[in-house]
Amino acid sequence: MSSNGGSSSNGGNGRLGLTLDAIFGELLAAALSLAVVIIGGNFLKNKLDPLHEQKKALRKKRQELSQRLRKLNSKAYDLDDLTSLEAVVAQELVLPDQLDADFTAVGGLKEIKESLEETVLLPLLRPELFSSSFLLSPTKGVLLYGPPGTGKTLLVKALAKASRASFIPISPSTILSKWVGETNQLVHAIFSLAYKIQPCILFIDEIDSLFRERSAYDHEAYRDMKAEFMSLWDGLLSDPNAAVIVVGATNRPWDIDAAILRRMPRSFLVDYPTTSERKEILQVILSEIVLEQGFDFDRIAEETPGLTGSDLKEICRVAAYQPIREALQKEKKLLANGKKQQEQGISSFANLANEYSRTIRPLRTRDVLNAKETVVPTIWKSNSYREHCEKQYEASLARDNQDEIVSTFLNRLVSQMHILDSNNNNEAKVNKHNESSP
């Protein structure tokens, strides 16, 4: 009896073990199947979703943006602290340590830099100095105007870096939206974000394109956008503690709306550099280039009248390639000679050529002067081409007028000849009739 009971107990335990193993196997198989389904579903979803890569890039961008916001000494430490439209605007945010320009990188413009330091920089760094009277309230709008390429944008970046202020560049693509009402909301988001991350500089490059003179033909949404922007800007003017400044840059100040200009009481002309300023600009541009002994900055500055900092940079870029070009040409000759000598059983010159290519000569004054003769500023080329087209058009009109005059003269001549022929025929008929009459 006891043996039968023990055997039945062992049989029951065995069946129970088999049952547990079967259940565990089924659960494992189900889990694996579920994992395969989930992985396969996600894979298919990603493959079939046309916006998958964009969403992935957006998530990465939001992570980078969150890290940037956490670096700010402000209340907005995370995207959760921002509205959805503020997060959109924050994607344009540039932190001071991300700016690659400072005042040492701006050649010349000494008086303008000093004025900007007093007008913008000092109120942002030492606000307690300007709190004793409303007359000392810092300006909330600054306009930089002047020819293209004179360093207006570079000045603003240097200003933002020196003031340790956040930098938000504003362009039409930042504000204008195809959805009704969203443009005004984006404008509001720009100012609300600037308040949260202040000190902040709102920079509008080519401000004339965004805030040109209003007319009766403007679209309603465009008029509303400008009205909303100016209304929020007035809020800055009424708040003396707001460390937010709007800075605009343009080469067409006469196209800007008068109401916008009124809100920019301080304006600075960033004009073509003088001879001494061109020398300073050249020294900044060539500061990291190996120069020949006695490189003549004064001569180059004197022989480049009417050129902007952008033009000088392009000339120096072309000039800096000349030593490299010469080294490559000599290397090719050495390699060619080495190949011939190899064919004759003589050792190769390849090592010597490689060594020579690494020893590029310093930049010479003559290189820059030669580059000046070959590099013509684009604006000069465009103006010259416009004059050429106008002359061609005038010549074409003159030719057309001349052809028309000749054609008119010939037509009149033919007409007169027909009249003369007709008169001669009539006279001949009259004479014949008179002769035939008794």
mmCIF file of C-alpha atoms in Angstrom, residues 204-368:
data_model
loop_
_atom_site.group_PDB
_atom_site.id
_atom_site.type_symbol
_atom_site.label_atom_id
_atom_site.label_comp_id
_atom_site.label_asym_id
_atom_site.label_seq_id
_atom_site.Cartn_x
_atom_site.Cartn_y
_atom_site.Cartn_z
ATOM 1 C CA ILE A 204 16.458 91.565 -36.880
ATOM 2 C CA ASP A 205 18.840 91.477 -39.827
ATOM 3 C CA GLU A 206 17.616 93.266 -42.956
ATOM 4 C CA ILE A 207 14.874 94.813 -40.846
ATOM 5 C CA ASP A 208 13.570 96.723 -43.875
ATOM 6 C CA SER A 209 12.305 93.462 -45.403
ATOM 7 C CA LEU A 210 10.176 92.663 -42.352
ATOM 8 C CA PHE A 211 9.077 96.150 -41.296
ATOM 9 C CA ARG A 212 8.969 98.184 -44.474
ATOM 10 C CA GLU A 213 6.799 101.290 -44.806
ATOM 11 C CA ARG A 214 3.115 100.403 -44.476
ATOM 12 C CA SER A 215 0.762 100.967 -47.371
ATOM 13 C CA ALA A 216 -2.880 100.394 -48.259
ATOM 14 C CA TYR A 217 -1.872 97.332 -50.280
ATOM 15 C CA ASP A 218 -0.412 95.387 -47.336
ATOM 16 C CA HIS A 219 -2.080 92.114 -46.425
ATOM 17 C CA GLU A 220 -4.212 92.230 -43.288
ATOM 18 C CA ALA A 221 -2.140 89.526 -41.559
ATOM 19 C CA TYR A 222 1.048 91.481 -42.291
ATOM 20 C CA ARG A 223 -0.401 94.687 -40.824
ATOM 21 C CA ASP A 224 -1.604 92.821 -37.743
ATOM 22 C CA MET A 225 1.839 91.277 -37.251
ATOM 23 C CA LYS A 226 3.553 94.678 -37.256
ATOM 24 C CA ALA A 227 0.948 96.119 -34.893
ATOM 25 C CA GLU A 228 1.389 93.182 -32.493
ATOM 26 C CA PHE A 229 5.176 93.478 -32.605
ATOM 27 C CA MET A 230 5.111 97.206 -31.868
ATOM 28 C CA SER A 231 2.587 96.742 -29.061
ATOM 29 C CA LEU A 232 4.784 94.176 -27.314
ATOM 30 C CA TRP A 233 7.821 96.344 -27.976
ATOM 31 C CA ASP A 234 6.062 99.189 -26.162
ATOM 32 C CA GLY A 235 5.758 96.823 -23.212
ATOM 33 C CA LEU A 236 9.553 96.732 -23.086
ATOM 34 C CA LEU A 237 9.650 100.519 -23.148
ATOM 35 C CA SER A 238 7.271 100.756 -20.195
ATOM 36 C CA ASP A 239 9.227 98.204 -18.128
ATOM 37 C CA PRO A 240 12.536 99.764 -17.027
ATOM 38 C CA ASN A 241 13.708 96.481 -15.511
ATOM 39 C CA ALA A 242 13.349 94.436 -18.695
ATOM 40 C CA ALA A 243 16.795 93.399 -19.943
ATOM 41 C CA VAL A 244 15.578 92.859 -23.506
ATOM 42 C CA ILE A 245 16.819 94.968 -26.420
ATOM 43 C CA VAL A 246 15.722 94.923 -30.063
ATOM 44 C CA VAL A 247 18.574 95.542 -32.512
ATOM 45 C CA GLY A 248 18.026 95.956 -36.237
ATOM 46 C CA ALA A 249 20.459 96.097 -39.152
ATOM 47 C CA THR A 250 19.805 97.335 -42.667
ATOM 48 C CA ASN A 251 21.362 98.942 -45.714
ATOM 49 C CA ARG A 252 18.038 100.582 -46.667
ATOM 50 C CA PRO A 253 16.927 102.614 -43.618
ATOM 51 C CA TRP A 254 14.629 104.787 -45.733
ATOM 52 C CA ASP A 255 12.390 101.757 -46.395
ATOM 53 C CA ILE A 256 11.690 101.102 -42.696
ATOM 54 C CA ASP A 257 8.321 102.061 -41.249
ATOM 55 C CA ALA A 258 8.443 105.370 -39.369
ATOM 56 C CA ALA A 259 6.746 103.819 -36.327
ATOM 57 C CA ILE A 260 9.534 101.235 -36.108
ATOM 58 C CA LEU A 261 12.212 103.925 -36.423
ATOM 59 C CA ARG A 262 10.593 105.856 -33.566
ATOM 60 C CA ARG A 263 11.112 102.841 -31.306
ATOM 61 C CA MET A 264 14.821 102.801 -32.195
ATOM 62 C CA PRO A 265 16.022 106.107 -30.748
ATOM 63 C CA ARG A 266 19.706 105.191 -31.084
ATOM 64 C CA SER A 267 21.033 104.624 -34.593
ATOM 65 C CA PHE A 268 24.600 104.204 -35.812
ATOM 66 C CA LEU A 269 25.998 104.543 -39.318
ATOM 67 C CA VAL A 270 28.396 101.656 -40.022
ATOM 68 C CA ASP A 271 30.031 103.194 -43.072
ATOM 69 C CA TYR A 272 32.867 102.236 -45.401
ATOM 70 C CA PRO A 273 36.082 101.926 -43.365
ATOM 71 C CA THR A 274 38.705 104.641 -43.465
ATOM 72 C CA THR A 275 42.353 103.942 -44.299
ATOM 73 C CA SER A 276 43.286 103.417 -40.650
ATOM 74 C CA GLU A 277 40.228 101.194 -40.109
ATOM 75 C CA ARG A 278 41.114 99.113 -43.169
ATOM 76 C CA LYS A 279 44.552 98.577 -41.657
ATOM 77 C CA GLU A 280 42.983 97.341 -38.404
ATOM 78 C CA ILE A 281 40.619 95.060 -40.325
ATOM 79 C CA LEU A 282 43.527 93.564 -42.285
ATOM 80 C CA GLN A 283 45.446 92.962 -39.067
ATOM 81 C CA VAL A 284 42.462 91.097 -37.615
ATOM 82 C CA ILE A 285 41.908 89.016 -40.768
ATOM 83 C CA LEU A 286 45.592 88.047 -41.107
ATOM 84 C CA SER A 287 46.262 87.591 -37.387
ATOM 85 C CA GLU A 288 46.658 83.800 -37.728
ATOM 86 C CA ILE A 289 48.510 83.815 -41.070
ATOM 87 C CA VAL A 290 52.306 83.566 -41.353
ATOM 88 C CA LEU A 291 53.438 86.825 -42.968
ATOM 89 C CA GLU A 292 56.705 87.854 -44.559
ATOM 90 C CA GLN A 293 59.069 90.076 -42.645
ATOM 91 C CA GLY A 294 57.998 93.690 -43.077
ATOM 92 C CA PHE A 295 54.499 92.935 -44.376
ATOM 93 C CA ASP A 296 53.140 96.352 -45.420
ATOM 94 C CA PHE A 297 49.649 96.796 -43.953
ATOM 95 C CA ASP A 298 49.761 100.550 -44.569
ATOM 96 C CA ARG A 299 50.310 100.178 -48.309
ATOM 97 C CA ILE A 300 47.477 97.685 -48.714
ATOM 98 C CA ALA A 301 45.131 99.895 -46.685
ATOM 99 C CA GLU A 302 45.992 102.914 -48.830
ATOM 100 C CA GLU A 303 45.442 101.017 -52.093
ATOM 101 C CA THR A 304 42.021 99.598 -51.160
ATOM 102 C CA PRO A 305 39.743 102.661 -50.961
ATOM 103 C CA GLY A 306 36.009 102.014 -51.017
ATOM 104 C CA LEU A 307 36.337 98.368 -49.952
ATOM 105 C CA THR A 308 34.398 96.949 -47.004
ATOM 106 C CA GLY A 309 35.594 94.470 -44.413
ATOM 107 C CA SER A 310 33.864 91.694 -46.343
ATOM 108 C CA ASP A 311 35.726 92.697 -49.521
ATOM 109 C CA LEU A 312 39.063 92.750 -47.693
ATOM 110 C CA LYS A 313 38.413 89.295 -46.257
ATOM 111 C CA GLU A 314 37.736 87.882 -49.721
ATOM 112 C CA ILE A 315 40.905 89.499 -51.105
ATOM 113 C CA CYS A 316 42.980 88.016 -48.272
ATOM 114 C CA ARG A 317 41.391 84.609 -48.834
ATOM 115 C CA VAL A 318 42.407 84.636 -52.501
ATOM 116 C CA ALA A 319 45.885 85.930 -51.625
ATOM 117 C CA ALA A 320 46.423 83.216 -48.996
ATOM 118 C CA TYR A 321 45.983 80.553 -51.667
ATOM 119 C CA GLN A 322 48.902 81.860 -53.756
ATOM 120 C CA PRO A 323 51.698 80.308 -51.592
ATOM 121 C CA ILE A 324 49.822 76.992 -51.631
ATOM 122 C CA ARG A 325 49.455 77.175 -55.414
ATOM 123 C CA GLU A 326 53.189 77.757 -55.838
ATOM 124 C CA ALA A 327 54.058 74.888 -53.487
ATOM 125 C CA LEU A 328 51.788 72.490 -55.389
ATOM 126 C CA GLN A 329 53.261 73.514 -58.737
ATOM 127 C CA LYS A 330 56.818 72.913 -57.508
ATOM 128 C CA GLU A 331 55.752 69.614 -55.979
ATOM 129 C CA LYS A 332 54.371 68.478 -59.341
ATOM 130 C CA LYS A 333 57.669 69.356 -61.043
ATOM 131 C CA LEU A 334 59.668 67.480 -58.408
ATOM 132 C CA LEU A 335 57.411 64.433 -58.723
ATOM 133 C CA ALA A 336 57.731 64.516 -62.508
ATOM 134 C CA ASN A 337 61.538 64.653 -62.235
ATOM 135 C CA GLY A 338 61.495 61.884 -59.655
ATOM 136 C CA LYS A 339 59.437 59.660 -61.966
ATOM 137 C CA LYS A 340 61.910 60.163 -64.818
ATOM 138 C CA GLN A 341 64.855 59.393 -62.564
ATOM 139 C CA GLN A 342 63.087 56.289 -61.253
ATOM 140 C CA GLU A 343 62.775 55.041 -64.807
ATOM 141 C CA GLN A 344 66.526 55.621 -65.145
ATOM 142 C CA GLY A 345 67.206 53.701 -61.926
ATOM 143 C CA ILE A 346 67.888 56.764 -59.799
ATOM 144 C CA SER A 347 66.254 57.297 -56.359
ATOM 145 C CA SER A 348 62.828 58.970 -56.249
ATOM 146 C CA PHE A 349 62.237 62.599 -55.274
ATOM 147 C CA ALA A 350 58.801 61.853 -53.781
ATOM 148 C CA ASN A 351 59.936 62.291 -50.179
ATOM 149 C CA LEU A 352 61.574 65.591 -51.068
ATOM 150 C CA ALA A 353 58.378 66.760 -52.809
ATOM 151 C CA ASN A 354 56.214 65.860 -49.823
ATOM 152 C CA GLU A 355 58.588 67.669 -47.512
ATOM 153 C CA TYR A 356 58.541 70.742 -49.739
ATOM 154 C CA SER A 357 54.737 70.842 -49.858
ATOM 155 C CA ARG A 358 54.692 71.080 -46.064
ATOM 156 C CA THR A 359 56.965 74.136 -46.066
ATOM 157 C CA ILE A 360 54.751 76.820 -47.616
ATOM 158 C CA ARG A 361 56.259 80.281 -47.832
ATOM 159 C CA PRO A 362 54.830 83.207 -45.823
ATOM 160 C CA LEU A 363 52.214 85.503 -47.305
ATOM 161 C CA ARG A 364 53.646 88.538 -49.061
ATOM 162 C CA THR A 365 52.359 92.053 -49.542
ATOM 163 C CA ARG A 366 52.486 91.510 -53.295
ATOM 164 C CA ASP A 367 50.122 88.508 -52.979
ATOM 165 C CA VAL A 368 47.413 90.712 -51.467
#
